[in-house]
mmCIF file of C-alpha atoms in Angstrom:
data_model
loop_
_atom_site.group_PDB
_atom_site.id
_atom_site.type_symbol
_atom_site.label_atom_id
_atom_site.label_comp_id
_atom_site.label_asym_id
_atom_site.label_seq_id
_atom_site.Cartn_x
_atom_site.Cartn_y
_atom_site.Cartn_z
ATOM 1 C CA MET N 93 0.000 0.000 0.000
ATOM 2 C CA ASN N 94 1.120 3.530 -0.608
ATOM 3 C CA ALA N 95 0.345 6.367 1.798
ATOM 4 C CA TYR N 96 -2.857 7.422 0.028
ATOM 5 C CA GLU N 97 -4.251 3.897 0.021
ATOM 6 C CA ARG N 98 -3.281 3.429 3.675
ATOM 7 C CA VAL N 99 -5.147 6.538 4.821
ATOM 8 C CA MET N 100 -8.242 5.927 2.724
ATOM 9 C CA THR N 101 -8.468 2.341 3.964
ATOM 10 C CA ALA N 102 -8.308 3.467 7.589
ATOM 11 C CA MET N 103 -10.737 6.324 7.004
ATOM 12 C CA ARG N 104 -13.281 3.828 5.693
ATOM 13 C CA GLY N 105 -12.949 1.768 8.867
ATOM 14 C CA ALA N 106 -10.875 -1.041 7.414
ATOM 15 C CA GLN N 107 -7.407 -2.350 8.236
ATOM 16 C CA PRO N 108 -4.471 -1.180 6.093
ATOM 17 C CA ASP N 109 -0.984 -2.689 6.037
ATOM 18 C CA ARG N 110 0.028 -0.492 8.972
ATOM 19 C CA VAL N 111 -1.325 2.358 11.052
ATOM 20 C CA PRO N 112 -1.202 5.595 9.037
ATOM 21 C CA VAL N 113 0.802 8.397 10.644
ATOM 22 C CA VAL N 114 -0.755 11.770 9.902
ATOM 23 C CA GLU N 115 -0.646 15.349 11.168
ATOM 24 C CA SER N 116 -2.828 18.418 10.748
ATOM 25 C CA ALA N 117 -0.475 21.351 11.325
ATOM 26 C CA ILE N 118 3.279 21.454 11.883
ATOM 27 C CA ASP N 119 4.963 24.663 13.005
ATOM 28 C CA PRO N 120 7.551 25.908 10.485
ATOM 29 C CA LYS N 121 10.229 26.164 13.184
ATOM 30 C CA VAL N 122 9.850 22.475 14.001
ATOM 31 C CA SER N 123 9.847 21.566 10.320
ATOM 32 C CA GLU N 124 12.988 23.627 9.703
ATOM 33 C CA ALA N 125 14.784 21.984 12.619
ATOM 34 C CA ILE N 126 13.978 18.548 11.229
ATOM 35 C CA LEU N 127 14.649 19.391 7.574
ATOM 36 C CA PRO N 128 16.673 22.575 6.987
ATOM 37 C CA GLY N 129 15.410 24.406 3.922
ATOM 38 C CA VAL N 130 11.948 22.818 4.064
ATOM 39 C CA ARG N 131 9.408 24.657 1.888
ATOM 40 C CA ASP N 132 6.106 23.262 3.110
ATOM 41 C CA GLN N 133 4.458 20.285 4.782
ATOM 42 C CA GLY N 134 4.853 18.322 1.582
ATOM 43 C CA ASP N 135 8.630 18.412 1.863
ATOM 44 C CA LEU N 136 8.462 17.217 5.462
ATOM 45 C CA ALA N 137 5.980 14.501 4.525
ATOM 46 C CA GLU N 138 8.439 13.199 1.949
ATOM 47 C CA HIS N 139 11.316 13.355 4.435
ATOM 48 C CA LEU N 140 9.477 11.548 7.260
ATOM 49 C CA ASP N 141 7.214 9.475 4.991
ATOM 50 C CA LEU N 142 4.058 10.889 6.547
ATOM 51 C CA ASP N 143 0.878 9.493 5.082
ATOM 52 C CA ASN N 144 -0.840 12.824 4.469
ATOM 53 C CA VAL N 145 -0.125 16.324 3.287
ATOM 54 C CA GLY N 146 -2.223 19.277 4.344
ATOM 55 C CA CYS N 147 -3.196 22.798 3.383
ATOM 56 C CA GLY N 148 -6.165 25.079 3.917
ATOM 57 C CA ALA N 149 -8.221 27.965 2.606
ATOM 58 C CA ALA N 150 -6.323 31.202 1.986
ATOM 59 C CA TYR N 151 -7.811 34.426 3.350
ATOM 60 C CA ARG N 152 -5.635 37.376 2.453
ATOM 61 C CA ARG N 153 -4.480 40.150 4.718
ATOM 62 C CA VAL N 154 -6.571 43.144 3.714
ATOM 63 C CA THR N 155 -5.093 45.619 6.188
ATOM 64 C CA GLU N 156 -1.880 45.597 8.223
ATOM 65 C CA THR N 157 -2.234 46.839 11.809
ATOM 66 C CA LYS N 158 0.301 47.779 14.456
ATOM 67 C CA ASN N 159 0.453 44.308 16.011
ATOM 68 C CA GLY N 160 -1.147 42.194 13.340
ATOM 69 C CA TRP N 161 -3.593 42.338 10.458
ATOM 70 C CA ILE N 162 -7.209 42.202 9.264
ATOM 71 C CA ASP N 163 -8.350 39.445 6.910
ATOM 72 C CA GLU N 164 -11.068 39.152 4.257
ATOM 73 C CA TRP N 165 -13.658 38.263 6.904
ATOM 74 C CA GLY N 166 -12.955 41.594 8.601
ATOM 75 C CA VAL N 167 -11.403 39.834 11.591
ATOM 76 C CA ARG N 168 -8.450 41.502 13.314
ATOM 77 C CA TYR N 169 -5.582 39.254 14.396
ATOM 78 C CA VAL N 170 -2.619 39.751 16.686
ATOM 79 C CA THR N 171 0.533 38.090 15.438
ATOM 80 C CA GLY N 172 1.966 35.532 17.852
ATOM 81 C CA PRO N 173 4.707 32.920 18.027
ATOM 82 C CA GLU N 174 2.617 30.046 16.643
ATOM 83 C CA ILE N 175 1.652 29.084 13.105
ATOM 84 C CA VAL N 176 -1.902 30.372 13.724
ATOM 85 C CA ASP N 177 -2.357 34.007 14.788
ATOM 86 C CA HIS N 178 -4.934 34.966 17.425
ATOM 87 C CA PRO N 179 -8.248 36.618 16.415
ATOM 88 C CA VAL N 180 -9.149 39.463 18.768
ATOM 89 C CA GLU N 181 -11.959 41.455 17.134
ATOM 90 C CA GLY N 182 -14.639 40.930 14.496
ATOM 91 C CA PRO N 183 -16.820 43.250 12.404
ATOM 92 C CA ILE N 184 -20.287 42.040 13.464
ATOM 93 C CA ARG N 185 -21.672 43.260 16.791
ATOM 94 C CA GLU N 186 -25.437 43.072 16.184
ATOM 95 C CA ILE N 187 -27.866 41.673 13.650
ATOM 96 C CA GLY N 188 -28.112 44.999 11.808
ATOM 97 C CA ASP N 189 -24.428 44.762 10.877
ATOM 98 C CA LEU N 190 -25.225 41.828 8.600
ATOM 99 C CA ALA N 191 -27.147 44.094 6.208
ATOM 100 C CA HIS N 192 -23.920 45.646 4.920
ATOM 101 C CA TYR N 193 -21.480 42.843 5.707
ATOM 102 C CA GLU N 194 -19.698 41.313 2.715
ATOM 103 C CA PRO N 195 -18.169 37.906 3.456
ATOM 104 C CA PRO N 196 -15.241 36.583 1.434
ATOM 105 C CA ASP N 197 -15.907 35.278 -2.060
ATOM 106 C CA PRO N 198 -15.664 31.473 -1.785
ATOM 107 C CA ASP N 199 -14.808 31.218 -5.481
ATOM 108 C CA ALA N 200 -11.923 33.715 -5.436
ATOM 109 C CA PRO N 201 -8.976 32.354 -7.473
ATOM 110 C CA HIS N 202 -6.654 32.283 -4.461
ATOM 111 C CA ARG N 203 -9.150 30.709 -2.048
ATOM 112 C CA LEU N 204 -7.833 27.147 -2.149
ATOM 113 C CA GLY N 205 -4.329 28.238 -1.245
ATOM 114 C CA LEU N 206 -1.694 25.563 -1.811
ATOM 115 C CA LEU N 207 -4.216 22.865 -2.706
ATOM 116 C CA PRO N 208 -3.582 22.877 -6.477
ATOM 117 C CA GLU N 209 0.150 22.482 -5.808
ATOM 118 C CA MET N 210 -0.433 19.642 -3.322
ATOM 119 C CA VAL N 211 -2.696 17.895 -5.822
ATOM 120 C CA ARG N 212 -0.089 18.231 -8.557
ATOM 121 C CA ARG N 213 2.645 16.786 -6.357
ATOM 122 C CA TYR N 214 0.836 14.132 -4.340
ATOM 123 C CA LYS N 215 -2.508 13.085 -5.821
ATOM 124 C CA GLY N 216 -2.838 9.323 -5.488
ATOM 125 C CA ARG N 217 0.418 9.035 -3.522
ATOM 126 C CA ARG N 218 -0.374 10.718 -0.199
ATOM 127 C CA ALA N 219 -3.758 11.627 1.229
ATOM 128 C CA ILE N 220 -4.475 15.302 0.565
ATOM 129 C CA VAL N 221 -6.228 16.926 3.510
ATOM 130 C CA PHE N 222 -7.878 20.335 3.249
ATOM 131 C CA HIS N 223 -8.117 22.016 6.654
ATOM 132 C CA HIS N 224 -11.319 23.990 6.925
ATOM 133 C CA ARG N 225 -14.286 24.811 9.178
ATOM 134 C CA ALA N 226 -18.076 24.608 9.111
ATOM 135 C CA ALA N 227 -19.863 27.436 10.964
ATOM 136 C CA PHE N 228 -19.024 27.823 14.639
ATOM 137 C CA MET N 229 -15.432 29.077 14.832
ATOM 138 C CA TRP N 230 -15.578 31.637 12.021
ATOM 139 C CA SER N 231 -18.831 32.901 13.523
ATOM 140 C CA ALA N 232 -17.012 33.282 16.832
ATOM 141 C CA PHE N 233 -14.236 35.151 15.027
ATOM 142 C CA VAL N 234 -16.545 37.640 13.293
ATOM 143 C CA THR N 235 -18.668 38.338 16.390
ATOM 144 C CA GLY N 236 -16.394 37.462 19.301
ATOM 145 C CA LEU N 237 -16.692 34.137 21.108
ATOM 146 C CA GLU N 238 -18.343 35.482 24.250
ATOM 147 C CA ASP N 239 -20.878 37.494 22.259
ATOM 148 C CA LEU N 240 -21.748 34.496 20.096
ATOM 149 C CA LEU N 241 -22.254 32.232 23.099
ATOM 150 C CA MET N 242 -24.395 34.881 24.789
ATOM 151 C CA ALA N 243 -26.445 35.120 21.597
ATOM 152 C CA PHE N 244 -27.054 31.363 21.696
ATOM 153 C CA ALA N 245 -29.082 31.973 24.857
ATOM 154 C CA ALA N 246 -30.407 35.519 24.446
ATOM 155 C CA GLU N 247 -30.538 36.168 20.679
ATOM 156 C CA PRO N 248 -30.645 32.838 18.840
ATOM 157 C CA ASP N 249 -31.937 34.532 15.678
ATOM 158 C CA PHE N 250 -28.776 36.655 15.587
ATOM 159 C CA ALA N 251 -26.551 33.630 16.188
ATOM 160 C CA GLU N 252 -28.264 31.685 13.423
ATOM 161 C CA ALA N 253 -28.071 34.584 10.979
ATOM 162 C CA VAL N 254 -24.319 34.942 11.517
ATOM 163 C CA MET N 255 -23.690 31.222 11.225
ATOM 164 C CA ASP N 256 -25.757 30.996 8.058
ATOM 165 C CA VAL N 257 -23.553 33.624 6.408
ATOM 166 C CA VAL N 258 -20.420 31.779 7.494
ATOM 167 C CA VAL N 259 -21.580 28.300 6.556
ATOM 168 C CA GLY N 260 -22.673 29.533 3.139
ATOM 169 C CA VAL N 261 -19.091 30.527 2.379
ATOM 170 C CA ASN N 262 -17.512 27.488 3.994
ATOM 171 C CA GLU N 263 -19.758 24.941 2.310
ATOM 172 C CA ARG N 264 -18.873 26.372 -1.089
ATOM 173 C CA VAL N 265 -15.144 26.377 -0.302
ATOM 174 C CA ALA N 266 -15.354 22.771 0.906
ATOM 175 C CA ARG N 267 -17.102 21.679 -2.287
ATOM 176 C CA ASN N 268 -14.518 23.488 -4.397
ATOM 177 C CA ALA N 269 -11.689 21.845 -2.468
ATOM 178 C CA VAL N 270 -12.958 18.335 -3.174
ATOM 179 C CA ARG N 271 -13.590 19.194 -6.814
ATOM 180 C CA ALA N 272 -9.996 20.460 -7.012
ATOM 181 C CA GLY N 273 -8.594 17.190 -5.680
ATOM 182 C CA ALA N 274 -8.716 17.157 -1.877
ATOM 183 C CA ASP N 275 -9.340 13.643 -0.586
ATOM 184 C CA ILE N 276 -10.367 14.682 2.923
ATOM 185 C CA VAL N 277 -11.789 17.873 4.397
ATOM 186 C CA THR N 278 -11.087 18.471 8.079
ATOM 187 C CA LEU N 279 -13.746 20.585 9.773
ATOM 188 C CA ALA N 280 -11.778 22.148 12.596
ATOM 189 C CA ASP N 281 -14.350 24.051 14.618
ATOM 190 C CA ASP N 282 -13.451 23.589 18.284
ATOM 191 C CA TYR N 283 -16.521 22.842 20.397
ATOM 192 C CA ALA N 284 -15.062 22.252 23.848
ATOM 193 C CA SER N 285 -12.504 23.076 26.495
ATOM 194 C CA ASN N 286 -10.888 20.550 28.802
ATOM 195 C CA MET N 287 -13.917 20.990 31.080
ATOM 196 C CA GLY N 288 -16.538 20.141 28.466
ATOM 197 C CA PRO N 289 -18.469 21.718 25.571
ATOM 198 C CA LEU N 290 -18.668 25.503 25.281
ATOM 199 C CA PHE N 291 -22.453 25.319 25.030
ATOM 200 C CA SER N 292 -25.319 23.114 26.171
ATOM 201 C CA ARG N 293 -26.265 19.963 24.331
ATOM 202 C CA ALA N 294 -29.572 21.628 23.433
ATOM 203 C CA HIS N 295 -27.861 24.645 21.893
ATOM 204 C CA PHE N 296 -25.493 22.345 20.011
ATOM 205 C CA GLU N 297 -28.421 20.401 18.557
ATOM 206 C CA GLN N 298 -30.384 23.528 17.671
ATOM 207 C CA LEU N 299 -27.692 25.873 16.376
ATOM 208 C CA VAL N 300 -24.383 24.183 15.615
ATOM 209 C CA LEU N 301 -25.202 20.640 14.551
ATOM 210 C CA PRO N 302 -27.423 21.436 11.527
ATOM 211 C CA ARG N 303 -24.679 23.583 10.005
ATOM 212 C CA LEU N 304 -22.019 20.972 10.679
ATOM 213 C CA GLN N 305 -24.300 18.419 9.036
ATOM 214 C CA ARG N 306 -24.703 20.690 6.018
ATOM 215 C CA VAL N 307 -20.961 20.772 5.326
ATOM 216 C CA VAL N 308 -20.453 17.062 6.070
ATOM 217 C CA ASP N 309 -23.179 16.255 3.558
ATOM 218 C CA ALA N 310 -21.717 18.663 0.990
ATOM 219 C CA VAL N 311 -18.279 17.050 1.158
ATOM 220 C CA HIS N 312 -19.808 13.596 0.822
ATOM 221 C CA GLU N 313 -21.903 14.719 -2.143
ATOM 222 C CA GLU N 314 -18.692 15.782 -3.892
ATOM 223 C CA GLY N 315 -17.039 12.420 -3.181
ATOM 224 C CA GLY N 316 -14.750 13.482 -0.335
ATOM 225 C CA LEU N 317 -14.332 12.249 3.221
ATOM 226 C CA VAL N 318 -14.665 14.310 6.401
ATOM 227 C CA VAL N 319 -12.595 14.459 9.569
ATOM 228 C CA LYS N 320 -14.288 16.254 12.443
ATOM 229 C CA HIS N 321 -11.674 17.971 14.583
ATOM 230 C CA SER N 322 -12.403 19.465 17.962
ATOM 231 C CA ASP N 323 -10.245 19.981 20.993
ATOM 232 C CA GLY N 324 -11.610 19.413 24.468
ATOM 233 C CA ASP N 325 -13.939 17.053 26.302
ATOM 234 C CA LEU N 326 -16.575 16.092 23.744
ATOM 235 C CA TRP N 327 -18.262 13.275 25.661
ATOM 236 C CA PRO N 328 -21.565 15.155 26.269
ATOM 237 C CA ILE N 329 -22.079 15.683 22.516
ATOM 238 C CA LEU N 330 -19.906 12.981 20.951
ATOM 239 C CA ASP N 331 -22.821 10.782 19.933
ATOM 240 C CA LEU N 332 -24.339 13.676 17.988
ATOM 241 C CA ILE N 333 -21.055 14.363 16.198
ATOM 242 C CA VAL N 334 -20.706 10.719 15.196
ATOM 243 C CA ASP N 335 -24.323 10.698 13.998
ATOM 244 C CA THR N 336 -23.448 13.294 11.321
ATOM 245 C CA GLY N 337 -21.675 10.557 9.382
ATOM 246 C CA ALA N 338 -18.266 12.223 9.578
ATOM 247 C CA ASP N 339 -15.655 9.670 8.562
ATOM 248 C CA GLY N 340 -12.950 10.518 11.106
ATOM 249 C CA LEU N 341 -12.585 12.098 14.548
ATOM 250 C CA ASN N 342 -9.527 13.847 15.923
ATOM 251 C CA PRO N 343 -7.564 14.705 18.024
ATOM 252 C CA ILE N 344 -9.218 13.002 21.065
ATOM 253 C CA GLU N 345 -7.233 14.988 23.623
ATOM 254 C CA PRO N 346 -5.966 12.861 26.527
ATOM 255 C CA VAL N 347 -5.715 15.897 28.831
ATOM 256 C CA ALA N 348 -9.427 16.569 28.254
ATOM 257 C CA ASN N 349 -10.724 13.246 29.577
ATOM 258 C CA MET N 350 -10.856 11.766 26.076
ATOM 259 C CA ASP N 351 -9.672 8.172 26.522
ATOM 260 C CA ILE N 352 -8.879 6.952 23.030
ATOM 261 C CA GLY N 353 -9.480 3.323 23.935
ATOM 262 C CA GLU N 354 -12.953 4.122 25.236
ATOM 263 C CA VAL N 355 -13.758 6.212 22.152
ATOM 264 C CA LYS N 356 -12.642 3.275 20.022
ATOM 265 C CA ARG N 357 -14.807 0.840 22.004
ATOM 266 C CA GLN N 358 -17.913 2.994 21.762
ATOM 267 C CA TYR N 359 -17.590 4.424 18.259
ATOM 268 C CA GLY N 360 -14.798 2.623 16.416
ATOM 269 C CA ASP N 361 -17.260 0.722 14.243
ATOM 270 C CA ARG N 362 -18.717 4.010 12.972
ATOM 271 C CA ILE N 363 -15.853 6.482 12.667
ATOM 272 C CA CYS N 364 -12.087 6.418 12.137
ATOM 273 C CA ILE N 365 -10.268 7.256 15.369
ATOM 274 C CA ILE N 366 -7.364 9.706 14.935
ATOM 275 C CA GLY N 367 -4.979 10.675 17.732
ATOM 276 C CA ASN N 368 -3.726 11.171 20.307
ATOM 277 C CA ILE N 369 -0.087 11.599 21.403
ATOM 278 C CA ASP N 370 0.032 14.423 23.970
ATOM 279 C CA CYS N 371 1.498 17.493 22.280
ATOM 280 C CA GLY N 372 1.640 19.382 25.581
ATOM 281 C CA ALA N 373 3.815 17.943 28.305
ATOM 282 C CA LEU N 374 4.946 14.815 26.470
ATOM 283 C CA LEU N 375 6.052 16.076 23.057
ATOM 284 C CA SER N 376 7.265 19.388 24.487
ATOM 285 C CA HIS N 377 9.120 18.191 27.580
ATOM 286 C CA GLY N 378 9.300 14.399 27.532
ATOM 287 C CA THR N 379 12.042 12.089 26.353
ATOM 288 C CA THR N 380 12.109 10.159 23.111
ATOM 289 C CA GLU N 381 11.765 6.969 25.157
ATOM 290 C CA GLN N 382 8.587 8.288 26.775
ATOM 291 C CA VAL N 383 7.225 9.266 23.373
ATOM 292 C CA GLU N 384 7.906 5.803 22.000
ATOM 293 C CA ALA N 385 6.137 4.202 24.969
ATOM 294 C CA ALA N 386 3.111 6.477 24.491
ATOM 295 C CA VAL N 387 2.914 5.557 20.806
ATOM 296 C CA GLN N 388 2.973 1.858 21.647
ATOM 297 C CA LYS N 389 0.164 2.310 24.185
ATOM 298 C CA CYS N 390 -1.914 4.387 21.782
ATOM 299 C CA ILE N 391 -1.607 1.736 19.097
ATOM 300 C CA ALA N 392 -2.485 -1.000 21.594
ATOM 301 C CA ASP N 393 -5.565 0.921 22.743
ATOM 302 C CA ALA N 394 -6.979 2.008 19.397
ATOM 303 C CA ALA N 395 -5.482 0.237 16.386
ATOM 304 C CA LYS N 396 -7.049 -3.229 16.589
ATOM 305 C CA GLY N 397 -9.099 -4.017 13.508
ATOM 306 C CA GLY N 398 -8.149 -0.862 11.634
ATOM 307 C CA GLY N 399 -10.052 2.399 11.470
ATOM 308 C CA PHE N 400 -7.272 4.207 13.329
ATOM 309 C CA MET N 401 -4.602 6.755 12.433
ATOM 310 C CA LEU N 402 -1.831 8.025 14.691
ATOM 311 C CA SER N 403 -1.382 11.771 15.191
ATOM 312 C CA SER N 404 -0.650 14.290 17.910
ATOM 313 C CA SER N 405 -3.361 15.425 20.314
ATOM 314 C CA ASN N 406 -3.727 18.746 18.491
ATOM 315 C CA SER N 407 -0.835 19.843 16.295
ATOM 316 C CA ILE N 408 2.931 20.079 16.232
ATOM 317 C CA HIS N 409 3.288 23.559 17.715
ATOM 318 C CA SER N 410 6.476 25.553 18.201
ATOM 319 C CA SER N 411 7.213 24.153 21.680
ATOM 320 C CA VAL N 412 7.344 20.549 20.492
ATOM 321 C CA LYS N 413 10.855 19.125 20.551
ATOM 322 C CA PRO N 414 11.750 18.240 16.958
ATOM 323 C CA GLU N 415 13.429 15.023 18.094
ATOM 324 C CA ASN N 416 10.256 13.998 19.913
ATOM 325 C CA TYR N 417 8.113 14.481 16.853
ATOM 326 C CA VAL N 418 10.532 12.425 14.772
ATOM 327 C CA ALA N 419 10.471 9.752 17.483
ATOM 328 C CA MET N 420 6.669 9.741 17.397
ATOM 329 C CA VAL N 421 6.543 9.291 13.625
ATOM 330 C CA LYS N 422 9.189 6.587 13.546
ATOM 331 C CA ALA N 423 7.595 4.698 16.436
ATOM 332 C CA GLY N 424 4.233 4.796 14.705
ATOM 333 C CA GLN N 425 5.740 3.386 11.548
ATOM 334 C CA ARG N 426 7.713 0.766 13.467
ATOM 335 C CA PHE N 427 5.043 -0.504 15.848
ATOM 336 C CA GLY N 428 1.967 0.101 13.701
ATOM 337 C CA ALA N 429 2.256 -2.899 11.384
ATOM 338 C CA TYR N 430 -0.826 -5.149 11.267
#
């Protein structure tokens, strides 16, 4: 099996030749330390023989600010040390703002970012993953997270109106990505903290779930597969997420009470389990021996019968020791044979 075949087999719940080793985002500083002169995740995937390559939608910087920038959504970001900058302010404060709000054009020529290049280089050889979102997180960016959550309770019509604008753009981008050659679309709206979901189960069912379902269905209609990503403790809403028909679930954070073995036991016959090597204390401060032991345990807990892929518990951020990430990948490849 090549890398593409390995990932697609696991994503469909079957057993490949070995556990696929995949990653969503890898900080450039870590990549450079591992492979000096690296251009993108594709180069690192070739070097480490990762089973996927990834990219995402491109939203240009419209305005430069003192400490950051404003993007095409009208969201202001503060530049930080990580690969993803921090959104601090959005353009929509009340429902009347939507009357003159212009969201990004989903069909803009630059919208798919590096995807055409990844398709040219890797189609059929490595799984091409397009990192994207459905409705919740971009809605939180354009309104502010606290304001959106307050609107869930006090102004649900406002919350729904904002999310409908966002999901309209994101559904179209997701469809375009699959048509352009993406094999998998990751919907990376975070729904929870380590303490549990950011909203009630009722609000999730009423407001968030239908828009997640809309994008899952759109990707499937185009012939792609879906990974649902969310940090945090998802147990109170996990059954609803699985019911959408998403093909994969990651990152199943161990520090958020997400036991990967228990997730596998309850849902492994319905969704591909993807995770969950701790990218906090372990990959940042542990030893390579500890990383190897964690990989072996993760494989023992979740790999039986297939439908499992090994990854970090979120991403390879700038604090991850490069040698620990290499150890994780190599251990997965070594101990993941079926």
